[in-house]
Each structure stands twice: as C-alpha cells, then as structure tokens.
C-alpha cells in the first residue's frame, strides 16, 4: 500500500492530489504528516508542497466541477478530520469525471463524507459569529479568544472585517495558537500565543457589567430552561462568554 504524506497545509494536500494524478498512482490514503503511524506494510511517499501545482488543482476544481465543490473541499480540510485528505482525494477524483453533478452522488461514501464535514464546519462557523465576545484592551485593540472544534478562523475573519472595518481587532484561536490580526481594513492569520492576564481597558469593565446586567434582566425566570439552553449553545462554547459567571471583573 502507498500512502501520500503532506505537510498539513491546504496547498500541501492539493499538491499531493496533483502528484497522484500526474504520476498515475493511486495512493490508498493521503495523510498529513501529524497523522501517520509506523506500519511495515505501508510505503510512505512524502510530497513537497508546490504552490503552482496546488493552484492548478484548485483552478481545475472550480472550472471542471464547481466553485461550490471548491468550498466544500476547503471546509472539509478545515475540519482537521484524520480522513479528510483521503476523502477529498476520492471526492475530487470522482468529481473530475462527473463534473458538478458529483454532489448529487451521495451514495458514494466519500461524497457523503465531504458533505458531512462541510456541514459541520459551516454550522460551527455560523454559531461562532454569534458567540464571539470582544474585549477592549488598554491599547485600543479589541481581543476575542475562541476554542472552536474546527479551524474556522479563515471563515469567520472576513465577516468581522466587514462588520468592524475601522477597528483593530484580534480573534485568537487559543487551541491552535493562531490568531486573525486586523488593522486598517486588512487581516492576516498568524501563529500567536498569549497566556498573560488580559490588560483590559477601564471602560471594558463598565461595559461587561452593563452586559451582564442586561443578560440577567432580559431573562424570564419562569421560562429558564438549562437543558434547552445547552442544546442551542453547547457548554463547550461558554468558556469565553462575558455574560457567564467567572469572567474577568474589575478588582
């Protein structure tokens, strides 16, 4: 068996798919380098990322299948599922034969898998747009920590670029040690780690107090339903909500 191994980047995955096509090989799996395990019966082929080859594959997806398929592939990749690379490879291999109708072939396990991963990532990105809470720091930057299940920074950053075009802000994916930095209408996603206490602006404490009071006062006590609340807003997203107990307050 032959497994292709790429460096974990989206461009690396597309390069591996390019090489499989032009070498006329059919790897059993395509894995990122942090997902491989020693196996005596497997031949690992390491693929070097090539931006031009990756771009050619991406362009082929858009023109020969559809832009919707390109989006599904990207979202499936951002799921970071261990089988995502192989599923994307199989999905595209079928897509290059069927064209845009590939998305109707849900009986195919790889097409179905891509749709499932795309849906999961889309849903979490949509939820996160309503759950992000920015804090105003002393230096005037708005900072929001998050810990999503999927790598959605690149999906949600354009939304906040449109909503907050004149403000400097940081959305920090604490789990992946990545952050989207926005300034003067542009943003970039870069490695970032910050473990110190947040240097909150004095006004931030006042706004947090007002927000908590608002949150408590709009609640109708007779209709409070914790089970339903957890269903619509899972507990794993509560950690950075300002309105939840335990968030930073002025001493």
Protein backbone atom coordinates (compact mmCIF):
# COMPACT_ATOMS: atom_id res chain seq x y z
CA UNK A 1 0.00 0.00 0.00
CA UNK A 2 1.11 3.54 -0.78
CA UNK A 3 0.22 6.46 1.47
CA UNK A 4 0.95 10.03 0.37
CA UNK A 5 2.06 12.34 3.20
CA UNK A 6 1.80 16.13 3.01
CA UNK A 7 2.84 18.89 5.39
CA UNK A 8 -0.63 19.61 6.82
CA UNK A 9 -1.31 22.69 4.70
CA UNK A 10 -4.17 23.01 2.22
CA UNK A 11 -1.65 23.68 -0.54
CA UNK A 12 0.24 20.55 0.51
CA UNK A 13 -2.91 18.46 0.17
CA UNK A 14 -3.66 19.84 -3.29
CA UNK A 15 -0.05 19.20 -4.32
CA UNK A 16 -0.41 15.57 -3.24
CA UNK A 17 -3.55 15.24 -5.37
CA UNK A 18 -1.69 16.80 -8.30
CA UNK A 19 1.17 14.31 -7.92
CA UNK A 20 -1.22 11.34 -7.69
CA UNK A 21 -2.75 12.38 -11.00
CA UNK A 22 0.45 13.10 -12.93
CA UNK A 23 2.37 10.12 -11.55
CA UNK A 24 -0.66 7.98 -12.42
CA UNK A 25 -0.56 6.45 -8.98
CA UNK A 26 -3.50 5.72 -6.74
CA UNK A 27 -2.46 6.18 -3.11
CA UNK A 28 -4.55 4.24 -0.62
CA UNK A 29 -4.61 7.27 1.66
CA UNK A 30 -3.46 10.88 1.72
CA UNK A 31 -2.48 11.93 5.25
CA UNK A 32 -0.97 14.98 6.91
CA UNK A 33 2.43 14.38 8.50
CA UNK A 34 1.00 14.58 12.03
CA UNK A 35 -1.40 11.69 11.34
CA UNK A 36 0.98 8.96 10.23
CA UNK A 37 1.76 5.85 12.26
CA UNK A 38 4.51 3.33 11.63
CA UNK A 39 3.27 0.42 9.52
CA UNK A 40 5.59 -2.15 7.95
CA UNK A 41 3.14 -2.84 5.16
CA UNK A 42 2.81 0.78 4.03
CA UNK A 43 5.10 2.73 1.73
CA UNK A 44 5.01 6.38 2.74
CA UNK A 45 5.62 8.88 -0.07
CA UNK A 46 6.36 12.39 1.22
CA UNK A 47 5.10 15.16 -1.03
CA UNK A 48 6.75 18.58 -1.05
CA UNK A 49 4.28 21.46 -1.22
CA UNK A 50 4.33 23.35 -4.51
CA UNK A 51 2.20 26.49 -4.71
CA UNK A 52 1.85 26.40 -8.51
CA UNK A 53 0.75 22.78 -8.58
CA UNK A 54 -1.71 23.45 -5.76
CA UNK A 55 -3.15 26.44 -7.63
CA UNK A 56 -3.59 24.32 -10.78
CA UNK A 57 -5.59 21.75 -8.84
CA UNK A 58 -7.72 24.45 -7.20
CA UNK A 59 -8.42 26.10 -10.55
CA UNK A 60 -9.35 22.70 -12.02
CA UNK A 61 -11.83 22.12 -9.19
CA UNK A 62 -13.55 25.45 -9.88
CA UNK A 63 -13.65 25.06 -13.68
CA UNK A 64 -14.24 21.31 -14.06
CA UNK A 65 -16.51 20.74 -11.06
CA UNK A 66 -17.80 23.93 -9.44
CA UNK A 67 -16.90 26.74 -7.07
CA UNK A 68 -19.26 25.10 -4.59
CA UNK A 69 -17.14 21.95 -4.71
CA UNK A 70 -14.01 24.03 -4.07
CA UNK A 71 -15.69 25.49 -0.99
CA UNK A 72 -16.73 22.04 0.25
CA UNK A 73 -13.18 20.77 -0.19
CA UNK A 74 -11.75 23.69 1.77
CA UNK A 75 -14.25 23.30 4.60
CA UNK A 76 -13.65 19.55 4.77
CA UNK A 77 -9.92 20.26 5.04
CA UNK A 78 -10.54 22.78 7.84
CA UNK A 79 -12.41 20.09 9.79
CA UNK A 80 -8.94 18.61 10.51
CA UNK A 81 -10.53 15.14 10.42
CA UNK A 82 -7.91 12.43 10.05
CA UNK A 83 -9.61 11.01 6.97
CA UNK A 84 -10.25 14.41 5.34
CA UNK A 85 -7.29 14.23 2.93
CA UNK A 86 -8.27 10.82 1.60
CA UNK A 87 -11.96 11.75 1.39
CA UNK A 88 -11.12 14.94 -0.54
CA UNK A 89 -8.88 13.00 -2.94
CA UNK A 90 -11.61 10.42 -3.66
CA UNK A 91 -14.28 13.10 -3.93
CA UNK A 92 -12.24 15.09 -6.45
CA UNK A 93 -11.29 12.01 -8.44
CA UNK A 94 -15.00 11.29 -8.92
CA UNK A 95 -15.77 14.98 -9.41
CA UNK A 96 -13.34 15.32 -12.31
CA UNK A 97 -15.31 12.54 -14.05
CA UNK A 98 -18.83 13.67 -13.18
CA UNK A 99 -18.49 17.45 -13.06
CA UNK A 100 -20.79 19.44 -10.80
CA UNK A 101 -23.25 16.52 -10.57
CA UNK A 102 -20.82 14.82 -8.18
CA UNK A 103 -22.63 16.49 -5.31
CA UNK A 104 -25.73 14.50 -6.18
CA UNK A 105 -23.88 11.20 -5.78
CA UNK A 106 -24.47 10.98 -2.04
CA UNK A 107 -24.48 7.17 -2.16
CA UNK A 108 -20.74 7.39 -2.67
CA UNK A 109 -19.17 7.25 0.83
CA UNK A 110 -16.54 9.87 0.06
CA UNK A 111 -19.02 12.34 -1.44
CA UNK A 112 -21.23 11.83 1.61
CA UNK A 113 -18.26 12.29 3.94
CA UNK A 114 -17.32 15.59 2.29
CA UNK A 115 -20.88 16.84 2.68
CA UNK A 116 -20.92 15.85 6.35
CA UNK A 117 -17.61 17.58 7.10
CA UNK A 118 -18.65 20.68 5.15
CA UNK A 119 -21.90 20.89 7.11
CA UNK A 120 -20.20 20.51 10.49
CA UNK A 121 -17.63 23.22 9.77
CA UNK A 122 -20.28 25.56 8.32
CA UNK A 123 -22.51 25.13 11.36
CA UNK A 124 -19.74 25.84 13.82
CA UNK A 125 -18.60 28.91 11.88
CA UNK A 126 -22.19 30.19 11.88
CA UNK A 127 -22.54 29.63 15.63
CA UNK A 128 -19.25 31.32 16.35
CA UNK A 129 -20.34 34.53 14.59
CA UNK A 130 -22.90 34.96 17.36
CA UNK A 131 -20.72 33.76 20.24
CA UNK A 132 -17.57 35.80 19.81
CA UNK A 133 -17.16 38.40 22.57
CA UNK A 134 -14.57 41.12 22.03
CA UNK A 135 -12.79 42.75 24.97
CA UNK A 136 -11.35 46.27 24.69
CA UNK A 137 -7.68 46.31 25.71
CA UNK A 138 -5.76 49.29 27.09
CA UNK A 139 -4.02 49.78 23.74
CA UNK A 140 -7.37 50.18 21.96
CA UNK A 141 -7.36 46.75 20.32
CA UNK A 142 -10.44 44.53 20.54
CA UNK A 143 -9.48 40.99 21.52
CA UNK A 144 -11.65 37.85 21.34
CA UNK A 145 -10.47 34.37 22.41
CA UNK A 146 -12.14 31.27 20.97
CA UNK A 147 -11.58 27.49 21.07
CA UNK A 148 -13.60 26.02 18.18
CA UNK A 149 -13.64 22.35 17.30
CA UNK A 150 -12.64 23.17 13.73
CA UNK A 151 -10.10 25.54 12.19
CA UNK A 152 -12.61 28.25 11.25
CA UNK A 153 -10.55 31.45 11.66
CA UNK A 154 -10.26 31.91 7.90
CA UNK A 155 -14.03 31.53 7.51
CA UNK A 156 -15.16 33.99 10.19
CA UNK A 157 -12.46 36.67 9.79
CA UNK A 158 -13.98 38.17 6.58
CA UNK A 159 -17.30 38.65 8.43
CA UNK A 160 -15.67 40.75 11.15
CA UNK A 161 -13.59 42.61 8.57
CA UNK A 162 -16.90 43.84 7.10
CA UNK A 163 -18.54 44.47 10.48
CA UNK A 164 -15.56 46.24 12.12
CA UNK A 165 -13.60 47.76 9.21
CA UNK A 166 -12.17 50.76 11.12
CA UNK A 167 -11.16 48.98 14.33
CA UNK A 168 -8.10 47.00 15.20
CA UNK A 169 -9.02 43.55 16.46
CA UNK A 170 -7.62 40.12 17.18
CA UNK A 171 -9.56 36.85 17.11
CA UNK A 172 -7.40 34.32 18.92
CA UNK A 173 -7.87 30.59 18.38
CA UNK A 174 -6.35 29.56 21.70
CA UNK A 175 -6.47 25.82 20.94
CA UNK A 176 -4.49 26.08 17.70
CA UNK A 177 -2.28 29.02 18.80
CA UNK A 178 -3.39 31.03 15.78
CA UNK A 179 -4.91 34.50 15.52
CA UNK A 180 -6.53 36.72 12.91
CA UNK A 181 -4.99 40.21 13.22
CA UNK A 182 -7.00 43.05 11.65
CA UNK A 183 -5.82 46.62 11.07
CA UNK A 184 -6.72 49.28 8.51
CA UNK A 185 -9.12 47.08 6.59
CA UNK A 186 -6.74 44.15 6.19
CA UNK A 187 -6.27 40.96 8.18
CA UNK A 188 -3.75 38.17 8.38
CA UNK A 189 -3.78 34.83 10.17
CA UNK A 190 -0.56 34.14 12.03
CA UNK A 191 0.79 31.91 14.81
CA UNK A 192 0.04 33.52 18.18
CA UNK A 193 0.21 32.54 21.83
CA UNK A 194 -0.76 34.71 24.80
CA UNK A 195 -1.11 33.38 28.34
CA UNK A 196 -0.90 36.54 30.47
CA UNK A 197 -3.84 38.27 32.13
CA UNK A 198 -5.62 40.50 29.62
CA UNK A 199 -4.76 44.22 30.05
CA UNK A 200 -8.39 45.33 29.84
CA UNK A 201 -9.30 48.97 29.38
CA UNK A 202 -11.16 50.58 32.30
CA UNK A 203 -14.21 51.12 30.09
CA UNK A 204 -14.29 47.41 29.32
CA UNK A 205 -15.17 46.57 32.94
CA UNK A 206 -18.11 49.00 32.79
CA UNK A 207 -19.36 47.51 29.51
CA UNK A 208 -19.02 43.98 30.87
CA UNK A 209 -21.03 44.92 33.96
CA UNK A 210 -23.75 46.50 31.82
CA UNK A 211 -23.83 43.48 29.50
CA UNK A 212 -24.17 41.04 32.40
CA UNK A 213 -26.98 43.11 33.95
CA UNK A 214 -28.74 43.24 30.58
CA UNK A 215 -28.37 39.49 30.13
CA UNK A 216 -29.81 38.82 33.61
CA UNK A 217 -32.66 41.30 33.33
CA UNK A 218 -33.98 40.16 29.95
CA UNK A 219 -34.28 36.57 31.20
CA UNK A 220 -37.81 35.48 32.11
CA UNK A 221 -37.19 33.37 35.19
CA UNK A 222 -40.27 31.21 34.70
CA UNK A 223 -39.03 30.24 31.23
CA UNK A 224 -35.41 29.47 32.08
CA UNK A 225 -34.64 26.02 30.63
CA UNK A 226 -30.97 25.00 31.12
CA UNK A 227 -31.36 21.82 29.05
CA UNK A 228 -32.72 23.74 26.06
CA UNK A 229 -30.04 26.40 26.53
CA UNK A 230 -27.28 23.76 26.37
CA UNK A 231 -28.92 22.27 23.26
CA UNK A 232 -28.74 25.54 21.33
CA UNK A 233 -25.47 26.71 22.88
CA UNK A 234 -23.30 23.73 23.93
CA UNK A 235 -21.31 24.15 27.14
CA UNK A 236 -18.02 23.90 25.25
CA UNK A 237 -18.69 27.39 23.85
CA UNK A 238 -19.38 29.05 27.23
CA UNK A 239 -15.76 29.49 28.33
CA UNK A 240 -15.29 32.92 26.75
CA UNK A 241 -18.82 34.32 27.06
CA UNK A 242 -18.72 37.53 29.07
CA UNK A 243 -22.25 37.02 30.37
CA UNK A 244 -21.37 33.71 32.03
CA UNK A 245 -20.22 33.63 35.69
CA UNK A 246 -16.46 33.61 36.26
CA UNK A 247 -15.43 36.06 33.53
CA UNK A 248 -12.90 38.74 34.37
CA UNK A 249 -14.16 41.59 36.52
CA UNK A 250 -12.50 44.68 37.96
CA UNK A 251 -10.93 44.11 41.37
